[in-house]
PDB file of N, CA, C and O in Angstrom:
ATOM      1  N   UNK R  15     110.373  76.512 -60.617  1.00  0.00           N
ATOM      2  CA  UNK R  15     109.375  76.338 -60.963  1.00  0.00           C
ATOM      3  C   UNK R  15     108.153  75.188 -59.917  1.00  0.00           C
ATOM      4  O   UNK R  15     106.785  75.396 -60.299  1.00  0.00           O
ATOM      5  N   UNK R  16     108.828  74.353 -58.542  1.00  0.00           N
ATOM      6  CA  UNK R  16     108.141  73.626 -58.299  1.00  0.00           C
ATOM      7  C   UNK R  16     107.132  74.101 -57.365  1.00  0.00           C
ATOM      8  O   UNK R  16     106.262  74.003 -56.681  1.00  0.00           O
ATOM      9  N   UNK R  17     107.696  75.708 -56.487  1.00  0.00           N
ATOM     10  CA  UNK R  17     107.515  76.634 -55.754  1.00  0.00           C
ATOM     11  C   UNK R  17     105.932  76.978 -56.334  1.00  0.00           C
ATOM     12  O   UNK R  17     104.747  76.655 -55.841  1.00  0.00           O
ATOM     13  N   UNK R  18     105.787  77.536 -57.596  1.00  0.00           N
ATOM     14  CA  UNK R  18     104.526  77.626 -58.421  1.00  0.00           C
ATOM     15  C   UNK R  18     103.618  76.303 -58.651  1.00  0.00           C
ATOM     16  O   UNK R  18     102.190  77.024 -58.381  1.00  0.00           O
ATOM     17  N   UNK R  19     104.245  75.597 -58.566  1.00  0.00           N
ATOM     18  CA  UNK R  19     103.369  73.837 -59.182  1.00  0.00           C
ATOM     19  C   UNK R  19     102.362  73.846 -58.052  1.00  0.00           C
ATOM     20  O   UNK R  19     101.376  73.198 -57.753  1.00  0.00           O
ATOM     21  N   UNK R  20     103.665  73.629 -56.653  1.00  0.00           N
ATOM     22  CA  UNK R  20     102.696  73.570 -55.201  1.00  0.00           C
ATOM     23  C   UNK R  20     101.529  74.537 -55.113  1.00  0.00           C
ATOM     24  O   UNK R  20     100.536  74.444 -54.362  1.00  0.00           O
ATOM     25  N   UNK R  21     102.227  76.201 -54.898  1.00  0.00           N
ATOM     26  CA  UNK R  21     101.121  77.191 -54.406  1.00  0.00           C
ATOM     27  C   UNK R  21      99.555  76.959 -55.608  1.00  0.00           C
ATOM     28  O   UNK R  21      97.916  77.110 -55.331  1.00  0.00           O
ATOM     29  N   UNK R  22      99.858  76.556 -56.827  1.00  0.00           N
ATOM     30  CA  UNK R  22      98.612  75.987 -57.957  1.00  0.00           C
ATOM     31  C   UNK R  22      98.121  75.103 -57.287  1.00  0.00           C
ATOM     32  O   UNK R  22      96.568  75.496 -57.267  1.00  0.00           O
ATOM     33  N   UNK R  23      98.605  74.136 -56.829  1.00  0.00           N
ATOM     34  CA  UNK R  23      97.894  72.645 -56.302  1.00  0.00           C
ATOM     35  C   UNK R  23      96.919  73.546 -55.381  1.00  0.00           C
ATOM     36  O   UNK R  23      96.008  72.798 -54.721  1.00  0.00           O
ATOM     37  N   UNK R  24      97.726  73.810 -54.353  1.00  0.00           N
ATOM     38  CA  UNK R  24      96.862  74.638 -53.086  1.00  0.00           C
ATOM     39  C   UNK R  24      96.067  75.374 -52.995  1.00  0.00           C
ATOM     40  O   UNK R  24      95.040  75.095 -52.629  1.00  0.00           O
ATOM     41  N   UNK R  25      95.959  76.797 -54.417  1.00  0.00           N
ATOM     42  CA  UNK R  25      94.902  77.178 -54.913  1.00  0.00           C
ATOM     43  C   UNK R  25      93.783  75.830 -55.080  1.00  0.00           C
ATOM     44  O   UNK R  25      92.555  76.355 -54.938  1.00  0.00           O
ATOM     45  N   UNK R  26      94.145  75.533 -55.736  1.00  0.00           N
ATOM     46  CA  UNK R  26      93.375  74.152 -56.727  1.00  0.00           C
ATOM     47  C   UNK R  26      92.357  73.865 -55.592  1.00  0.00           C
ATOM     48  O   UNK R  26      91.405  73.614 -55.171  1.00  0.00           O
ATOM     49  N   UNK R  27      93.495  73.244 -54.324  1.00  0.00           N
ATOM     50  CA  UNK R  27      92.442  72.363 -53.191  1.00  0.00           C
ATOM     51  C   UNK R  27      91.830  73.447 -52.716  1.00  0.00           C
ATOM     52  O   UNK R  27      90.265  72.782 -52.088  1.00  0.00           O
ATOM     53  N   UNK R  28      91.929  74.261 -52.276  1.00  0.00           N
ATOM     54  CA  UNK R  28      91.226  75.534 -51.747  1.00  0.00           C
ATOM     55  C   UNK R  28      89.720  75.693 -52.096  1.00  0.00           C
ATOM     56  O   UNK R  28      88.676  75.711 -51.797  1.00  0.00           O
ATOM     57  N   UNK R  29      89.742  75.640 -53.452  1.00  0.00           N
ATOM     58  CA  UNK R  29      88.742  76.025 -54.417  1.00  0.00           C
ATOM     59  C   UNK R  29      87.973  74.818 -54.886  1.00  0.00           C
ATOM     60  O   UNK R  29      86.661  75.148 -54.620  1.00  0.00           O
ATOM     61  N   UNK R  30      88.674  73.866 -54.429  1.00  0.00           N
ATOM     62  CA  UNK R  30      87.828  72.666 -54.641  1.00  0.00           C
ATOM     63  C   UNK R  30      86.678  72.557 -53.015  1.00  0.00           C
ATOM     64  O   UNK R  30      85.329  72.425 -52.936  1.00  0.00           O
ATOM     65  N   UNK R  31      87.477  72.799 -52.366  1.00  0.00           N
ATOM     66  CA  UNK R  31      87.197  72.620 -50.929  1.00  0.00           C
ATOM     67  C   UNK R  31      85.639  73.590 -50.400  1.00  0.00           C
ATOM     68  O   UNK R  31      85.082  73.433 -50.089  1.00  0.00           O
ATOM     69  N   UNK R  32      86.118  74.621 -51.204  1.00  0.00           N
ATOM     70  CA  UNK R  32      84.926  75.970 -51.036  1.00  0.00           C
ATOM     71  C   UNK R  32      83.923  75.325 -52.092  1.00  0.00           C
ATOM     72  O   UNK R  32      82.496  76.038 -51.194  1.00  0.00           O
ATOM     73  N   UNK R  33      83.965  75.085 -52.998  1.00  0.00           N
ATOM     74  CA  UNK R  33      82.874  74.620 -54.185  1.00  0.00           C
ATOM     75  C   UNK R  33      82.248  72.832 -53.413  1.00  0.00           C
ATOM     76  O   UNK R  33      80.939  73.346 -52.729  1.00  0.00           O
ATOM     77  N   UNK R  34      83.079  72.604 -52.889  1.00  0.00           N
ATOM     78  CA  UNK R  34      81.959  71.779 -51.743  1.00  0.00           C
ATOM     79  C   UNK R  34      81.046  72.026 -50.740  1.00  0.00           C
ATOM     80  O   UNK R  34      80.004  71.528 -50.638  1.00  0.00           O
ATOM     81  N   UNK R  35      81.798  72.427 -50.083  1.00  0.00           N
ATOM     82  CA  UNK R  35      81.127  73.509 -48.933  1.00  0.00           C
ATOM     83  C   UNK R  35      79.848  73.834 -49.099  1.00  0.00           C
ATOM     84  O   UNK R  35      78.731  74.494 -48.796  1.00  0.00           O
ATOM     85  N   UNK R  36      80.278  74.364 -50.210  1.00  0.00           N
ATOM     86  CA  UNK R  36      78.925  75.445 -51.148  1.00  0.00           C
ATOM     87  C   UNK R  36      77.575  74.680 -51.344  1.00  0.00           C
ATOM     88  O   UNK R  36      76.265  74.728 -51.077  1.00  0.00           O
ATOM     89  N   UNK R  37      78.210  73.731 -52.380  1.00  0.00           N
ATOM     90  CA  UNK R  37      77.240  72.525 -52.604  1.00  0.00           C
ATOM     91  C   UNK R  37      76.757  71.851 -51.560  1.00  0.00           C
ATOM     92  O   UNK R  37      75.536  71.873 -51.436  1.00  0.00           O
ATOM     93  N   UNK R  38      77.369  71.397 -50.236  1.00  0.00           N
ATOM     94  CA  UNK R  38      76.770  70.803 -49.045  1.00  0.00           C
ATOM     95  C   UNK R  38      76.054  72.042 -48.544  1.00  0.00           C
ATOM     96  O   UNK R  38      74.700  71.415 -48.395  1.00  0.00           O
ATOM     97  N   UNK R  39      75.998  72.857 -48.684  1.00  0.00           N
ATOM     98  CA  UNK R  39      75.302  73.965 -47.868  1.00  0.00           C
ATOM     99  C   UNK R  39      73.699  73.986 -48.606  1.00  0.00           C
ATOM    100  O   UNK R  39      73.084  73.950 -47.982  1.00  0.00           O
ATOM    101  N   UNK R  40      74.142  73.993 -50.106  1.00  0.00           N
ATOM    102  CA  UNK R  40      73.134  74.798 -50.557  1.00  0.00           C
ATOM    103  C   UNK R  40      71.789  73.417 -50.652  1.00  0.00           C
ATOM    104  O   UNK R  40      70.884  73.514 -50.269  1.00  0.00           O
ATOM    105  N   UNK R  41      72.713  72.042 -50.570  1.00  0.00           N
ATOM    106  CA  UNK R  41      71.691  70.780 -50.634  1.00  0.00           C
ATOM    107  C   UNK R  41      71.137  71.038 -49.216  1.00  0.00           C
ATOM    108  O   UNK R  41      69.935  70.648 -49.207  1.00  0.00           O
ATOM    109  N   UNK R  42      71.747  71.108 -48.076  1.00  0.00           N
ATOM    110  CA  UNK R  42      71.246  71.206 -46.705  1.00  0.00           C
ATOM    111  C   UNK R  42      69.452  72.021 -47.214  1.00  0.00           C
ATOM    112  O   UNK R  42      68.633  71.759 -46.294  1.00  0.00           O
ATOM    113  N   UNK R  43      70.168  73.177 -47.383  1.00  0.00           N
ATOM    114  CA  UNK R  43      68.577  74.635 -47.601  1.00  0.00           C
ATOM    115  C   UNK R  43      68.128  73.480 -48.523  1.00  0.00           C
ATOM    116  O   UNK R  43      66.697  73.772 -48.141  1.00  0.00           O
ATOM    117  N   UNK R  44      68.127  73.241 -49.128  1.00  0.00           N
ATOM    118  CA  UNK R  44      67.164  72.529 -50.264  1.00  0.00           C
ATOM    119  C   UNK R  44      66.736  71.150 -49.863  1.00  0.00           C
ATOM    120  O   UNK R  44      65.427  71.333 -49.623  1.00  0.00           O
ATOM    121  N   UNK R  45      67.090  70.469 -48.978  1.00  0.00           N
ATOM    122  CA  UNK R  45      66.502  69.474 -48.473  1.00  0.00           C
ATOM    123  C   UNK R  45      65.438  69.706 -47.084  1.00  0.00           C
ATOM    124  O   UNK R  45      64.759  69.240 -46.847  1.00  0.00           O
ATOM    125  N   UNK R  46      66.189  70.975 -46.577  1.00  0.00           N
ATOM    126  CA  UNK R  46      64.906  71.490 -45.315  1.00  0.00           C
ATOM    127  C   UNK R  46      63.829  72.329 -45.907  1.00  0.00           C
ATOM    128  O   UNK R  46      63.620  73.190 -45.126  1.00  0.00           O
ATOM    129  N   UNK R  47      64.091  72.871 -47.242  1.00  0.00           N
ATOM    130  CA  UNK R  47      63.068  74.013 -47.631  1.00  0.00           C
ATOM    131  C   UNK R  47      63.690  75.112 -47.038  1.00  0.00           C
ATOM    132  O   UNK R  47      62.587  76.113 -46.375  1.00  0.00           O
ATOM    133  N   UNK R  48      65.008  75.355 -46.653  1.00  0.00           N
ATOM    134  CA  UNK R  48      64.963  77.082 -46.037  1.00  0.00           C
ATOM    135  C   UNK R  48      65.627  77.811 -47.267  1.00  0.00           C
ATOM    136  O   UNK R  48      66.516  77.589 -47.691  1.00  0.00           O
ATOM    137  N   UNK R  49      65.383  79.224 -46.985  1.00  0.00           N
ATOM    138  CA  UNK R  49      65.918  80.230 -47.562  1.00  0.00           C
ATOM    139  C   UNK R  49      67.067  80.256 -47.265  1.00  0.00           C
ATOM    140  O   UNK R  49      66.930  81.012 -46.121  1.00  0.00           O
ATOM    141  N   UNK R  50      68.179  80.654 -48.035  1.00  0.00           N
ATOM    142  CA  UNK R  50      69.481  80.938 -47.242  1.00  0.00           C
ATOM    143  C   UNK R  50      69.678  82.531 -46.585  1.00  0.00           C
ATOM    144  O   UNK R  50      70.046  82.814 -45.924  1.00  0.00           O
ATOM    145  N   UNK R  51      68.610  83.318 -47.487  1.00  0.00           N
ATOM    146  CA  UNK R  51      68.428  84.829 -47.029  1.00  0.00           C
ATOM    147  C   UNK R  51      67.752  84.928 -45.432  1.00  0.00           C
ATOM    148  O   UNK R  51      68.052  85.571 -44.620  1.00  0.00           O
ATOM    149  N   UNK R  52      66.778  83.476 -44.859  1.00  0.00           N
ATOM    150  CA  UNK R  52      66.192  83.462 -43.971  1.00  0.00           C
ATOM    151  C   UNK R  52      67.590  83.258 -42.576  1.00  0.00           C
ATOM    152  O   UNK R  52      66.956  83.165 -41.748  1.00  0.00           O
ATOM    153  N   UNK R  53      68.442  82.909 -42.764  1.00  0.00           N
ATOM    154  CA  UNK R  53      69.493  82.292 -42.181  1.00  0.00           C
ATOM    155  C   UNK R  53      70.585  83.635 -42.086  1.00  0.00           C
ATOM    156  O   UNK R  53      70.698  84.551 -42.584  1.00  0.00           O
ATOM    157  N   UNK R  54      71.584  83.319 -40.780  1.00  0.00           N
ATOM    158  CA  UNK R  54      72.964  84.398 -40.577  1.00  0.00           C
ATOM    159  C   UNK R  54      73.797  83.116 -40.242  1.00  0.00           C
ATOM    160  O   UNK R  54      73.497  82.222 -39.990  1.00  0.00           O
ATOM    161  N   UNK R  55      74.642  84.159 -40.588  1.00  0.00           N
ATOM    162  CA  UNK R  55      76.064  83.386 -40.048  1.00  0.00           C
ATOM    163  C   UNK R  55      76.037  83.276 -38.728  1.00  0.00           C
ATOM    164  O   UNK R  55      75.785  84.193 -37.545  1.00  0.00           O
ATOM    165  N   UNK R  56      77.010  82.207 -38.242  1.00  0.00           N
ATOM    166  CA  UNK R  56      77.540  82.032 -36.499  1.00  0.00           C
ATOM    167  C   UNK R  56      78.139  83.805 -36.055  1.00  0.00           C
ATOM    168  O   UNK R  56      77.662  84.047 -34.733  1.00  0.00           O
ATOM    169  N   UNK R  57      78.722  84.255 -36.666  1.00  0.00           N
ATOM    170  CA  UNK R  57      79.194  85.614 -36.132  1.00  0.00           C
ATOM    171  C   UNK R  57      78.340  86.450 -36.563  1.00  0.00           C
ATOM    172  O   UNK R  57      78.506  86.846 -35.195  1.00  0.00           O
ATOM    173  N   UNK R  58      77.799  86.560 -37.033  1.00  0.00           N
ATOM    174  CA  UNK R  58      76.668  87.579 -36.845  1.00  0.00           C
ATOM    175  C   UNK R  58      75.520  86.986 -35.925  1.00  0.00           C
ATOM    176  O   UNK R  58      75.240  88.575 -34.770  1.00  0.00           O
ATOM    177  N   UNK R  59      75.281  85.898 -35.758  1.00  0.00           N
ATOM    178  CA  UNK R  59      74.486  85.736 -34.289  1.00  0.00           C
ATOM    179  C   UNK R  59      74.884  85.821 -33.335  1.00  0.00           C
ATOM    180  O   UNK R  59      74.764  86.698 -31.954  1.00  0.00           O
ATOM    181  N   UNK R  60      76.338  85.828 -33.101  1.00  0.00           N
ATOM    182  CA  UNK R  60      76.852  85.612 -31.784  1.00  0.00           C
ATOM    183  C   UNK R  60      77.326  87.187 -31.650  1.00  0.00           C
ATOM    184  O   UNK R  60      77.297  87.795 -30.701  1.00  0.00           O
ATOM    185  N   UNK R  61      77.112  87.777 -32.795  1.00  0.00           N
ATOM    186  CA  UNK R  61      77.539  89.750 -31.850  1.00  0.00           C
ATOM    187  C   UNK R  61      76.345  90.239 -32.270  1.00  0.00           C
ATOM    188  O   UNK R  61      76.180  90.815 -31.096  1.00  0.00           O
ATOM    189  N   UNK R  62      75.131  89.565 -32.519  1.00  0.00           N
ATOM    190  CA  UNK R  62      73.849  90.502 -32.421  1.00  0.00           C
ATOM    191  C   UNK R  62      73.726  90.249 -30.721  1.00  0.00           C
ATOM    192  O   UNK R  62      73.217  90.568 -29.614  1.00  0.00           O
ATOM    193  N   UNK R  63      73.951  88.546 -30.415  1.00  0.00           N
ATOM    194  CA  UNK R  63      73.726  88.151 -29.277  1.00  0.00           C
ATOM    195  C   UNK R  63      74.758  88.864 -28.116  1.00  0.00           C
ATOM    196  O   UNK R  63      74.022  89.422 -26.729  1.00  0.00           O
ATOM    197  N   UNK R  64      75.940  89.187 -28.218  1.00  0.00           N
ATOM    198  CA  UNK R  64      76.666  89.525 -27.086  1.00  0.00           C
ATOM    199  C   UNK R  64      76.137  91.385 -27.053  1.00  0.00           C
ATOM    200  O   UNK R  64      76.123  92.041 -26.335  1.00  0.00           O
ATOM    201  N   UNK R  65      76.150  91.755 -28.074  1.00  0.00           N
ATOM    202  CA  UNK R  65      75.478  93.237 -28.290  1.00  0.00           C
ATOM    203  C   UNK R  65      74.302  93.531 -27.478  1.00  0.00           C
ATOM    204  O   UNK R  65      73.815  94.631 -26.320  1.00  0.00           O
ATOM    205  N   UNK R  66      73.248  92.377 -27.373  1.00  0.00           N
ATOM    206  CA  UNK R  66      71.972  92.738 -26.369  1.00  0.00           C
ATOM    207  C   UNK R  66      72.512  92.169 -25.473  1.00  0.00           C
ATOM    208  O   UNK R  66      71.979  92.768 -24.310  1.00  0.00           O
ATOM    209  N   UNK R  67      73.361  91.767 -24.477  1.00  0.00           N
ATOM    210  CA  UNK R  67      73.766  91.063 -23.321  1.00  0.00           C
ATOM    211  C   UNK R  67      74.521  92.780 -22.926  1.00  0.00           C
ATOM    212  O   UNK R  67      73.802  92.699 -21.752  1.00  0.00           O
ATOM    213  N   UNK R  68      75.158  93.219 -23.666  1.00  0.00           N
ATOM    214  CA  UNK R  68      75.880  94.307 -23.089  1.00  0.00           C
ATOM    215  C   UNK R  68      74.894  95.333 -22.841  1.00  0.00           C
ATOM    216  O   UNK R  68      74.996  95.919 -22.111  1.00  0.00           O
ATOM    217  N   UNK R  69      73.857  95.289 -23.379  1.00  0.00           N
ATOM    218  CA  UNK R  69      72.915  96.518 -23.297  1.00  0.00           C
ATOM    219  C   UNK R  69      71.975  96.291 -22.375  1.00  0.00           C
ATOM    220  O   UNK R  69      71.517  97.125 -21.660  1.00  0.00           O
ATOM    221  N   UNK R  70      71.900  95.118 -22.111  1.00  0.00           N
ATOM    222  CA  UNK R  70      70.780  94.416 -20.564  1.00  0.00           C
ATOM    223  C   UNK R  70      71.470  94.893 -19.407  1.00  0.00           C
ATOM    224  O   UNK R  70      71.015  95.660 -18.805  1.00  0.00           O
ATOM    225  N   UNK R  71      73.500  94.875 -19.889  1.00  0.00           N
ATOM    226  CA  UNK R  71      73.979  95.257 -18.752  1.00  0.00           C
ATOM    227  C   UNK R  71      74.434  96.177 -18.362  1.00  0.00           C
ATOM    228  O   UNK R  71      74.249  96.933 -17.166  1.00  0.00           O
ATOM    229  N   UNK R  72      74.136  97.020 -19.738  1.00  0.00           N
ATOM    230  CA  UNK R  72      74.171  98.303 -18.901  1.00  0.00           C
ATOM    231  C   UNK R  72      72.990  99.142 -18.746  1.00  0.00           C
ATOM    232  O   UNK R  72      72.829  99.845 -17.590  1.00  0.00           O
ATOM    233  N   UNK R  73      71.312  98.584 -19.182  1.00  0.00           N
ATOM    234  CA  UNK R  73      70.450  98.947 -18.444  1.00  0.00           C
ATOM    235  C   UNK R  73      70.404  99.038 -16.931  1.00  0.00           C
ATOM    236  O   UNK R  73      70.336  99.289 -16.124  1.00  0.00           O
ATOM    237  N   UNK R  74      70.971  97.698 -16.301  1.00  0.00           N
ATOM    238  CA  UNK R  74      70.653  96.912 -14.899  1.00  0.00           C
ATOM    239  C   UNK R  74      71.404  98.279 -14.038  1.00  0.00           C
ATOM    240  O   UNK R  74      71.269  98.641 -13.114  1.00  0.00           O
ATOM    241  N   UNK R  75      72.472  98.295 -14.964  1.00  0.00           N
ATOM    242  CA  UNK R  75      73.981  99.205 -13.739  1.00  0.00           C
ATOM    243  C   UNK R  75      73.027 100.333 -14.107  1.00  0.00           C
ATOM    244  O   UNK R  75      73.292 101.192 -12.538  1.00  0.00           O
ATOM    245  N   UNK R  76      72.473 101.197 -14.977  1.00  0.00           N
ATOM    246  CA  UNK R  76      72.075 102.358 -14.934  1.00  0.00           C
ATOM    247  C   UNK R  76      70.985 102.635 -13.563  1.00  0.00           C
ATOM    248  O   UNK R  76      70.835 103.174 -12.929  1.00  0.00           O
ATOM    249  N   UNK R  77      70.426 101.087 -13.947  1.00  0.00           N
ATOM    250  CA  UNK R  77      68.899 101.538 -12.820  1.00  0.00           C
ATOM    251  C   UNK R  77      69.502 101.050 -11.023  1.00  0.00           C
ATOM    252  O   UNK R  77      69.327 101.948  -9.925  1.00  0.00           O
ATOM    253  N   UNK R  78      70.771 100.268 -11.481  1.00  0.00           N
ATOM    254  CA  UNK R  78      71.374 100.128  -9.899  1.00  0.00           C
ATOM    255  C   UNK R  78      71.752 101.328  -9.721  1.00  0.00           C
ATOM    256  O   UNK R  78      71.438 101.533  -8.632  1.00  0.00           O
ATOM    257  N   UNK R  79      72.592 101.949 -10.075  1.00  0.00           N
ATOM    258  CA  UNK R  79      73.308 103.142  -9.452  1.00  0.00           C
ATOM    259  C   UNK R  79      71.729 104.389  -9.680  1.00  0.00           C
ATOM    260  O   UNK R  79      72.151 105.374  -8.678  1.00  0.00           O
ATOM    261  N   UNK R  80      70.611 103.923 -10.297  1.00  0.00           N
ATOM    262  CA  UNK R  80      69.709 104.930 -10.059  1.00  0.00           C
ATOM    263  C   UNK R  80      69.100 105.089  -8.586  1.00  0.00           C
ATOM    264  O   UNK R  80      68.574 105.755  -7.765  1.00  0.00           O
ATOM    265  N   UNK R  81      68.983 103.795  -8.357  1.00  0.00           N
ATOM    266  CA  UNK R  81      68.428 102.874  -7.022  1.00  0.00           C
ATOM    267  C   UNK R  81      69.323 103.765  -5.725  1.00  0.00           C
ATOM    268  O   UNK R  81      68.956 104.454  -4.699  1.00  0.00           O
ATOM    269  N   UNK R  82      70.739 103.821  -6.094  1.00  0.00           N
ATOM    270  CA  UNK R  82      71.713 104.365  -4.834  1.00  0.00           C
ATOM    271  C   UNK R  82      71.846 105.732  -4.806  1.00  0.00           C
ATOM    272  O   UNK R  82      71.599 105.979  -3.543  1.00  0.00           O
ATOM    273  N   UNK R  83      71.776 106.165  -5.827  1.00  0.00           N
ATOM    274  CA  UNK R  83      71.684 107.844  -5.667  1.00  0.00           C
ATOM    275  C   UNK R  83      70.061 108.394  -5.061  1.00  0.00           C
ATOM    276  O   UNK R  83      69.926 108.873  -4.018  1.00  0.00           O
ATOM    277  N   UNK R  84      68.437 107.721  -5.281  1.00  0.00           N
ATOM    278  CA  UNK R  84      67.687 107.852  -4.180  1.00  0.00           C
ATOM    279  C   UNK R  84      67.857 107.466  -2.850  1.00  0.00           C
ATOM    280  O   UNK R  84      67.338 107.871  -2.130  1.00  0.00           O
ATOM    281  N   UNK R  85      68.611 106.711  -2.663  1.00  0.00           N
ATOM    282  CA  UNK R  85      68.729 105.968  -1.401  1.00  0.00           C
ATOM    283  C   UNK R  85      69.537 106.973  -0.811  1.00  0.00           C
ATOM    284  O   UNK R  85      69.742 106.742   0.620  1.00  0.00           O
ATOM    285  N   UNK R  86      70.195 107.721  -0.979  1.00  0.00           N
ATOM    286  CA  UNK R  86      71.439 108.795  -0.056  1.00  0.00           C
ATOM    287  C   UNK R  86      70.844 109.463   0.195  1.00  0.00           C
ATOM    288  O   UNK R  86      69.828 110.079   0.149  1.00  0.00           O
ATOM    289  N   UNK R  87      71.270 109.356   1.583  1.00  0.00           N
ATOM    290  CA  UNK R  87      70.357 110.600   2.665  1.00  0.00           C
ATOM    291  C   UNK R  87      70.696 112.058   2.396  1.00  0.00           C
ATOM    292  O   UNK R  87      72.060 111.888   2.321  1.00  0.00           O
ATOM    293  N   UNK R  88      70.211 113.057   2.641  1.00  0.00           N
ATOM    294  CA  UNK R  88      70.788 114.229   2.270  1.00  0.00           C
ATOM    295  C   UNK R  88      71.606 114.812   3.337  1.00  0.00           C
ATOM    296  O   UNK R  88      71.697 114.471   3.993  1.00  0.00           O
ATOM    297  N   UNK R  89      73.063 114.929   2.903  1.00  0.00           N
ATOM    298  CA  UNK R  89      73.734 115.816   4.246  1.00  0.00           C
ATOM    299  C   UNK R  89      73.577 116.684   4.802  1.00  0.00           C
ATOM    300  O   UNK R  89      72.591 117.215   4.530  1.00  0.00           O
ATOM    301  N   UNK R  90      73.630 116.875   6.335  1.00  0.00           N
ATOM    302  CA  UNK R  90      73.359 117.812   7.051  1.00  0.00           C
ATOM    303  C   UNK R  90      74.895 119.111   6.786  1.00  0.00           C
ATOM    304  O   UNK R  90      75.464 119.103   6.396  1.00  0.00           O
ATOM    305  N   UNK R  91      74.050 120.236   6.720  1.00  0.00           N
ATOM    306  CA  UNK R  91      74.859 121.064   6.447  1.00  0.00           C
ATOM    307  C   UNK R  91      75.656 121.601   7.148  1.00  0.00           C
ATOM    308  O   UNK R  91      75.539 120.916   8.421  1.00  0.00           O
ATOM    309  N   UNK R  92      77.275 121.835   7.022  1.00  0.00           N
ATOM    310  CA  UNK R  92      78.042 121.960   8.033  1.00  0.00           C
ATOM    311  C   UNK R  92      77.809 123.145   8.938  1.00  0.00           C
ATOM    312  O   UNK R  92      77.580 124.214   8.844  1.00  0.00           O
ATOM    313  N   UNK R  93      78.384 122.787  10.173  1.00  0.00           N
ATOM    314  CA  UNK R  93      77.834 123.517  11.376  1.00  0.00           C
ATOM    315  C   UNK R  93      79.296 124.271  12.131  1.00  0.00           C
ATOM    316  O   UNK R  93      80.424 123.054  11.707  1.00  0.00           O
ATOM    317  N   UNK R  94      79.457 125.484  11.872  1.00  0.00           N
ATOM    318  CA  UNK R  94      80.748 126.160  12.522  1.00  0.00           C
ATOM    319  C   UNK R  94      80.345 125.659  13.832  1.00  0.00           C
ATOM    320  O   UNK R  94      79.902 126.089  14.842  1.00  0.00           O
ATOM    321  N   UNK R  95      81.863 124.703  14.469  1.00  0.00           N
ATOM    322  CA  UNK R  95      81.817 124.694  16.269  1.00  0.00           C
ATOM    323  C   UNK R  95      82.185 126.170  16.876  1.00  0.00           C
ATOM    324  O   UNK R  95      82.027 126.244  18.077  1.00  0.00           O
ATOM    325  N   UNK R  96      82.784 127.376  16.103  1.00  0.00           N
ATOM    326  CA  UNK R  96      83.400 128.440  17.178  1.00  0.00           C
ATOM    327  C   UNK R  96      82.058 129.048  17.311  1.00  0.00           C
ATOM    328  O   UNK R  96      81.077 129.714  16.887  1.00  0.00           O
TER     329      UNK R  96
END
């Protein structure tokens, strides 16, 4: 019985915390006149940021490999010594 009471209290505390966070967030949006649809989460921002970095690194590596291939001198054909 005590365990159920504690679980309900924890659940209530979580709900209250989420409600307060949501109200605080909405107050900030209203204060600064920001539409929540125009914002992104930190997780979304970081995912986009790192995907752009990875794309650029791949492009740089591709260009670097392309330049290496151009710099290679053509090999001389094998000459038979006999």
